[in-house]
mmCIF file of C-alpha atoms in Angstrom:
data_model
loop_
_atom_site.group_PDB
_atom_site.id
_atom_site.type_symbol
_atom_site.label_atom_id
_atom_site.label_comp_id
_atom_site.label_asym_id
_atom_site.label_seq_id
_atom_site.Cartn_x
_atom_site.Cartn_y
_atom_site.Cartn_z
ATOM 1 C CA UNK A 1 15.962 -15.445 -9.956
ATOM 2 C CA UNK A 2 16.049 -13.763 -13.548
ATOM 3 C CA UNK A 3 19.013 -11.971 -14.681
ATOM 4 C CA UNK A 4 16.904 -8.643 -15.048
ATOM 5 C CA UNK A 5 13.445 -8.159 -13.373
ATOM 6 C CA UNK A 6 11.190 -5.598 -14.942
ATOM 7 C CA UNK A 7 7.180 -4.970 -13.565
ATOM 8 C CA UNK A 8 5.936 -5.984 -17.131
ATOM 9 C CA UNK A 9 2.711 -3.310 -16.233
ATOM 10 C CA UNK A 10 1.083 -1.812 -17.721
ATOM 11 C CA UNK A 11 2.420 1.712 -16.027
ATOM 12 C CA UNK A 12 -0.520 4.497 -17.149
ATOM 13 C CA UNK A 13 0.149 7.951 -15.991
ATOM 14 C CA UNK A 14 -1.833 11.051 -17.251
ATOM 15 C CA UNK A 15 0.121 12.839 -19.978
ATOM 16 C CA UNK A 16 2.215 15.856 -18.220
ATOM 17 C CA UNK A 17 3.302 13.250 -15.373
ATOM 18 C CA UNK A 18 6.626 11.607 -14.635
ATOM 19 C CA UNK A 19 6.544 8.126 -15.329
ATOM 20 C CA UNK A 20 8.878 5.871 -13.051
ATOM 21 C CA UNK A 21 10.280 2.944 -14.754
ATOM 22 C CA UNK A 22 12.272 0.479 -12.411
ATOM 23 C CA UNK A 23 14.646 -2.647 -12.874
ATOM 24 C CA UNK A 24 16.257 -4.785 -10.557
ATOM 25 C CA UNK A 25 19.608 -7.020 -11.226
ATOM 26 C CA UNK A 26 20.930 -10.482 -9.762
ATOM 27 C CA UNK A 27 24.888 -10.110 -11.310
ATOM 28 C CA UNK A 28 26.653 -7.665 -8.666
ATOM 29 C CA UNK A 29 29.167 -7.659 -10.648
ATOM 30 C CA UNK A 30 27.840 -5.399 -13.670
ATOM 31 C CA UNK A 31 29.193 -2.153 -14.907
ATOM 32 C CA UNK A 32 26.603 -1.406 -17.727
ATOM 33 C CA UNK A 33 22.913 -0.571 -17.735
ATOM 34 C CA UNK A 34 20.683 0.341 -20.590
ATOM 35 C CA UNK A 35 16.810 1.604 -20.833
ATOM 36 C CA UNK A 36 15.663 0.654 -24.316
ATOM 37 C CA UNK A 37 12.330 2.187 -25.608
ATOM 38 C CA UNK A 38 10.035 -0.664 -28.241
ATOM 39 C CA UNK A 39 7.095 0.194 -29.704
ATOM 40 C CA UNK A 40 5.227 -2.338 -30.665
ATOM 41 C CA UNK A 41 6.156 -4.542 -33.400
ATOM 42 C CA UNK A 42 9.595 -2.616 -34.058
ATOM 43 C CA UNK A 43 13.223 -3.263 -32.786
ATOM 44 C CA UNK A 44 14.177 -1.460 -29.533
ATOM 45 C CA UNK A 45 15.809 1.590 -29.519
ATOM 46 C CA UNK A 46 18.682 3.134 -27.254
ATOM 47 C CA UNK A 47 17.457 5.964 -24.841
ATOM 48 C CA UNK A 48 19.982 6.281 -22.147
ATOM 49 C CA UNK A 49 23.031 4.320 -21.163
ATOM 50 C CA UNK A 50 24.312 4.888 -17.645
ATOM 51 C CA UNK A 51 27.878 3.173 -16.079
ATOM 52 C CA UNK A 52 27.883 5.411 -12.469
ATOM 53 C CA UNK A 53 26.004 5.265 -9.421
ATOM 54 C CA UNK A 54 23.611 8.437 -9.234
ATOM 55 C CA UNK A 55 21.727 10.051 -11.645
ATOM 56 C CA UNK A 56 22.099 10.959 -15.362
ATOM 57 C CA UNK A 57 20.116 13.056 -17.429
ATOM 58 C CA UNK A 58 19.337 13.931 -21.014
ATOM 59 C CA UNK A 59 16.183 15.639 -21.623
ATOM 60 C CA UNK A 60 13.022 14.488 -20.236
ATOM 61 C CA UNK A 61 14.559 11.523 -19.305
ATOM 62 C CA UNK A 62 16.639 10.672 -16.413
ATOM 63 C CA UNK A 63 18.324 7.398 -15.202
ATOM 64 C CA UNK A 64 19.599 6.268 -12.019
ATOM 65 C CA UNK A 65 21.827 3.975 -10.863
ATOM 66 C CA UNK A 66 22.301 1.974 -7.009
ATOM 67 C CA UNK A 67 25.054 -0.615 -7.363
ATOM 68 C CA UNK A 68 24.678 -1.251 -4.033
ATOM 69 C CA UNK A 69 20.940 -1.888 -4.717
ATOM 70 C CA UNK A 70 21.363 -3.721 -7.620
ATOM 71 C CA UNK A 71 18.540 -0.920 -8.986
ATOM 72 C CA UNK A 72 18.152 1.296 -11.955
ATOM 73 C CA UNK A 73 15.540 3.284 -12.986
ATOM 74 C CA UNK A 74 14.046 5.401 -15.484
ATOM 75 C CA UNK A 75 11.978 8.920 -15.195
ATOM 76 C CA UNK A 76 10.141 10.256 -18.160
ATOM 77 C CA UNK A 77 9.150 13.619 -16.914
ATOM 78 C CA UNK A 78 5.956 15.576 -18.996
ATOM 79 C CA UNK A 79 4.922 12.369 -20.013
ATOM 80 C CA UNK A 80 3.207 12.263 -23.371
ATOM 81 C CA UNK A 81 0.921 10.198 -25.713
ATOM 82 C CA UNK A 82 4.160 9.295 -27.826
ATOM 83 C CA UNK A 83 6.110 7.948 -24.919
ATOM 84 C CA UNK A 84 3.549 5.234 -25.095
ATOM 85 C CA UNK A 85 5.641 2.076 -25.636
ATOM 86 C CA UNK A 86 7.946 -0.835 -24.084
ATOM 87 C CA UNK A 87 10.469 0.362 -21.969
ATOM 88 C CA UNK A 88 13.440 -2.587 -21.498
ATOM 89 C CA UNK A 89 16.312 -2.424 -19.267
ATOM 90 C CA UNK A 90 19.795 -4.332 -20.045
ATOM 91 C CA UNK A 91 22.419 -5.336 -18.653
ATOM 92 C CA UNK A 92 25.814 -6.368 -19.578
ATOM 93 C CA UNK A 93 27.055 -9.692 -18.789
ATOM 94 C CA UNK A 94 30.677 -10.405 -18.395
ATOM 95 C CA UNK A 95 31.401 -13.694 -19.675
ATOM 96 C CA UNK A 96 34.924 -14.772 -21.286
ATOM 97 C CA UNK A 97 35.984 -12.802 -24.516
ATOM 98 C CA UNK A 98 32.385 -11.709 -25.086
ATOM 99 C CA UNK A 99 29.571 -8.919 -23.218
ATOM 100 C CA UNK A 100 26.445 -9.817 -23.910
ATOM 101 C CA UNK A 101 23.313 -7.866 -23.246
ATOM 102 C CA UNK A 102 20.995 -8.919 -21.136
ATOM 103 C CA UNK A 103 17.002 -8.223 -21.254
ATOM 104 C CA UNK A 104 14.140 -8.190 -18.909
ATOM 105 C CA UNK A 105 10.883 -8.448 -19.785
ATOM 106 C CA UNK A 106 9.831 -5.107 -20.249
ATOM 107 C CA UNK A 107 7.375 -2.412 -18.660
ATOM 108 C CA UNK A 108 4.213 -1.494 -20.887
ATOM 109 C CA UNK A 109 3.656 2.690 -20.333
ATOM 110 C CA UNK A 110 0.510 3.791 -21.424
ATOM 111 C CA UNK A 111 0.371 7.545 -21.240
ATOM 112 C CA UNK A 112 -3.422 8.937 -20.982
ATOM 113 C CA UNK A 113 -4.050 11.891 -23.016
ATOM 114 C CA UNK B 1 24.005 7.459 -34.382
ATOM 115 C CA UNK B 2 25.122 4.090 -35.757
ATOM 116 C CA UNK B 3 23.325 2.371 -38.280
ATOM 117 C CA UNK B 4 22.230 -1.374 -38.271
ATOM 118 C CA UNK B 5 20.689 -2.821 -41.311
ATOM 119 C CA UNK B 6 18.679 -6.365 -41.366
ATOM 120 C CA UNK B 7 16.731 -7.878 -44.054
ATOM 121 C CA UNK B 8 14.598 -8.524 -45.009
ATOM 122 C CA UNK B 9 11.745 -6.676 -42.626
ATOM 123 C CA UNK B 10 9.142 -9.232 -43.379
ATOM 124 C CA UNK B 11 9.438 -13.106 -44.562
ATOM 125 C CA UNK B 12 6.752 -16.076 -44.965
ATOM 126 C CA UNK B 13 8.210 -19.362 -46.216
ATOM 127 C CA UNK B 14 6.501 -22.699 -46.286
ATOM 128 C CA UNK B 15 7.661 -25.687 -43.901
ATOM 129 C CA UNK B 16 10.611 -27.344 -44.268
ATOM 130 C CA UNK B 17 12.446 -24.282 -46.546
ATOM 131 C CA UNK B 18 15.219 -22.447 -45.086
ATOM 132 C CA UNK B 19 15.581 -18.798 -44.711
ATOM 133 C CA UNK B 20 18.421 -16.343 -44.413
ATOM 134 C CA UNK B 21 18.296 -13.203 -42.454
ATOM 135 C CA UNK B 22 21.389 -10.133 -43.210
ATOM 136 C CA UNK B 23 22.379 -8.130 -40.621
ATOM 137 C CA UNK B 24 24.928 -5.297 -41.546
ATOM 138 C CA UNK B 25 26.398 -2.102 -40.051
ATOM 139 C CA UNK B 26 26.271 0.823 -42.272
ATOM 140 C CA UNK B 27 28.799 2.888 -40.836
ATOM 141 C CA UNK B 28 30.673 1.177 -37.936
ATOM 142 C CA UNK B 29 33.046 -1.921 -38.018
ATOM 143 C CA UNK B 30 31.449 -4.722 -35.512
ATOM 144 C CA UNK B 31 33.350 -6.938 -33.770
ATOM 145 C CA UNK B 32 30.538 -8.350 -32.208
ATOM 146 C CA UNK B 33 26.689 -9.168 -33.457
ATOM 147 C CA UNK B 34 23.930 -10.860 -31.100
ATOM 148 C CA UNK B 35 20.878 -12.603 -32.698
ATOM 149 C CA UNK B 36 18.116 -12.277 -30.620
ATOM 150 C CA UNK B 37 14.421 -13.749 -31.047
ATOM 151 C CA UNK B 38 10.973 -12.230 -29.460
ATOM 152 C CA UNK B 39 7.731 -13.912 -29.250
ATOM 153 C CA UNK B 40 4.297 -11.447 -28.917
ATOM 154 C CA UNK B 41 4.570 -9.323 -25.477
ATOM 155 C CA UNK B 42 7.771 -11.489 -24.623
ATOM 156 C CA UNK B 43 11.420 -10.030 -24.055
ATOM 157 C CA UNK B 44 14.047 -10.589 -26.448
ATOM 158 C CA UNK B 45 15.880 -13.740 -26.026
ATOM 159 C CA UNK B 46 19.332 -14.356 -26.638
ATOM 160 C CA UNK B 47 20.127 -16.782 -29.239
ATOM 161 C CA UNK B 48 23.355 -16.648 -29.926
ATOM 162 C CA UNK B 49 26.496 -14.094 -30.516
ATOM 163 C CA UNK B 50 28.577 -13.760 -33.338
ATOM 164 C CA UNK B 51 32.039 -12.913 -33.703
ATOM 165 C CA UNK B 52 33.921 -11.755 -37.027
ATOM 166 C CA UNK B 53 35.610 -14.573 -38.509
ATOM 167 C CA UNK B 54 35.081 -17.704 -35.732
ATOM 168 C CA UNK B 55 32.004 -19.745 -34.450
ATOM 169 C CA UNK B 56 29.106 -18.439 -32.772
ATOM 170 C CA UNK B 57 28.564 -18.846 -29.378
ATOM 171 C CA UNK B 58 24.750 -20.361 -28.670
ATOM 172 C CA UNK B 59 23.056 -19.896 -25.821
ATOM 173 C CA UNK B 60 21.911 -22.594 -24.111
ATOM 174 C CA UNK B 61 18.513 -24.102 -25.173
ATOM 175 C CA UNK B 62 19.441 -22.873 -28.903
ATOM 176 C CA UNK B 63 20.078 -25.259 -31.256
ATOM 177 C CA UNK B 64 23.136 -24.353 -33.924
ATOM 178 C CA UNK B 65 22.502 -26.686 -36.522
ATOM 179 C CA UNK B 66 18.775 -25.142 -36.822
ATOM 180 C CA UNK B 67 20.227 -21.660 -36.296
ATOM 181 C CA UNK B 68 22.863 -21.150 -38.158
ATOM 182 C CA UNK B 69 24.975 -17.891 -37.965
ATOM 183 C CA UNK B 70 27.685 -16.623 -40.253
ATOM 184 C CA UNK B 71 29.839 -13.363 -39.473
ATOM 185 C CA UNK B 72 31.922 -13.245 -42.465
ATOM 186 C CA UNK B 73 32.864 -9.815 -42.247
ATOM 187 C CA UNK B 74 32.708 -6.679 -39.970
ATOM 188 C CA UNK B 75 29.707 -5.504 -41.336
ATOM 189 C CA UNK B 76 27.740 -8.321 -41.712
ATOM 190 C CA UNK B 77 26.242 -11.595 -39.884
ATOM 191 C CA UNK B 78 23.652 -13.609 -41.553
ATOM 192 C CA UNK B 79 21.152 -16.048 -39.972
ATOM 193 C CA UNK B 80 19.531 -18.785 -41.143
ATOM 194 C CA UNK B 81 16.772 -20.782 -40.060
ATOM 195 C CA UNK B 82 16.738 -24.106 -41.388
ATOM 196 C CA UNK B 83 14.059 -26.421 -42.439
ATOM 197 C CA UNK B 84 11.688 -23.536 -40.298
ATOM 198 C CA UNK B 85 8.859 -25.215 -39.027
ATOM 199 C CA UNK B 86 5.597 -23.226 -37.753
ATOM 200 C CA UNK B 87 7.410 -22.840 -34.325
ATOM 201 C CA UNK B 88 10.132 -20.808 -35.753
ATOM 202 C CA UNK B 89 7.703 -18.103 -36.934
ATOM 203 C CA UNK B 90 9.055 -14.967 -34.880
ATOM 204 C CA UNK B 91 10.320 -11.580 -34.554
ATOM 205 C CA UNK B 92 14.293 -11.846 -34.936
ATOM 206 C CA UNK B 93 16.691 -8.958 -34.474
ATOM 207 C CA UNK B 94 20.078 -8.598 -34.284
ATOM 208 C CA UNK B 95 22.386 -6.477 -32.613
ATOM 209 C CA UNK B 96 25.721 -4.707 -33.709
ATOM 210 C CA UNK B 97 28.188 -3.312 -31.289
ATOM 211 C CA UNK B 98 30.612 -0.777 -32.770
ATOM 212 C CA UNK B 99 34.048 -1.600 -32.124
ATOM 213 C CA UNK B 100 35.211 1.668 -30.427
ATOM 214 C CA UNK B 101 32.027 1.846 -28.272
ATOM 215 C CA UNK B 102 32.665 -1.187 -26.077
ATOM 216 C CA UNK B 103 29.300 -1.762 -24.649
ATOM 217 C CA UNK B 104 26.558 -0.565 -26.662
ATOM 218 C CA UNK B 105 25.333 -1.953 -29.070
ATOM 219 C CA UNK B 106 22.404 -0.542 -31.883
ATOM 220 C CA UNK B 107 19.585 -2.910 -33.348
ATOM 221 C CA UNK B 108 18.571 -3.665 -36.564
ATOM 222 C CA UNK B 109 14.822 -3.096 -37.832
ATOM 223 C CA UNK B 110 14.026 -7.031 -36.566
ATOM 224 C CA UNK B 111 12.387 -9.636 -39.231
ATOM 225 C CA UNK B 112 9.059 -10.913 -38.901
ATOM 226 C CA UNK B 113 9.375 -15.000 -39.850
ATOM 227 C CA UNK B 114 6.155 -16.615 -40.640
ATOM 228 C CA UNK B 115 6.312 -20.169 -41.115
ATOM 229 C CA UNK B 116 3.094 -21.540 -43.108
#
């Protein structure tokens, strides 16, 4: 089982939709989760960070979070052409002195104009 | 937000050279840089992490005597692939965590290796 599961996609929602963006995790014992946007050929960039089960929201975007799951997920609500991209989800590992961040694959949106 | 530098953005070197790759942070101390590589519509993979001022730590699979990874100071690790052969031609990024933000960490631009 990978560390981080992602539906590589491609997602393609019509632009104005929400776009639902999900991860799954094997270590029960993280306490960090990331969503990561790429376009292509560029270095990822930090959209949300989330550390609590439930929701969390900044702008169009919201996370959420089920420990007990082992689940977090990203909306994108009024979708648009620009949101077009790689979203990746990371984890922090735990492991001696060091955290390390953890990636899955990745989940290709396409939004539709 | 914080600022991670890498250079250079682009590289080609022939077979058998060696290239270096500079990571810094512009305006945060790091304790702590990861080196990650990312082949076309693949995740990044974790090569190694760096810590200021002792050894790397290499994932497993990587080899440390082909990747070698300096973090001199705590604003800059350096990479360098050596004696790159055509299989070494990837996207490599690193990864800076600020000191006072335990658990995020910000990305460089990445550099695009070709190996001719």
């Amino acid at each position: 089982q990978k560390e981080v599961e992602q539906n590589s996609g491609p997602l393609s929602v019509p632009e104005g939709a929400i776009a639902s963006l999900n991860c799954t995790y094997s270590d029960r014992g993280s306490q960090s989760f990331f969503w990561y946007r790429q376009y292509s050929g560029k270095s990822p960039e930090l959209i949300m960070s989330i550390y609590s089960n439930g929701d969390k929201e900044d702008g169009r975007f919201t996370a959420q979070l089920n420990k007990a799951s082992q689940y977090v997920s990203l909306l994108i609500r009024d979708s648009q052409p620009s949101d077009s991209a790689t979203y990746l989800c990371a984890v922090n590992r735990y492991g001696g002195a060091t955290n390390k961040l953890i990636f899955g694959t990745g989940t290709l949106l396409a939004v539709q104009p | 937000g914080a600022v991670v530098s890498q250079h250079p953005s682009r590289v080609i070197c022939k077979s058998g050279t060696s290239v270096k790759i500079e990571c810094r942070s512009l305006d945060f101390q790091a304790t702590t840089m990861f080196w990650y590589r990312q082949f076309p519509k693949k995740s990044l993979m974790l090569m190694a992490t760096s810590n200021e001022g002792s050894k790397a730590t290499y994932e497993q699979g990587v080899e440390k005597d082909k990747f070698l990874i300096n973090h001199a100071s705590l604003t800059l690790s350096t990479l360098t692939v050596t004696s790159a052969h055509p299989e070494d031609s990837s996207f490599y990024i690193c990864s800076a965590r600020d000191k006072g933000l335990s658990t995020e960490a910000f990305f460089g631009q990445g550099t695009r290796l070709t190996v001719v």
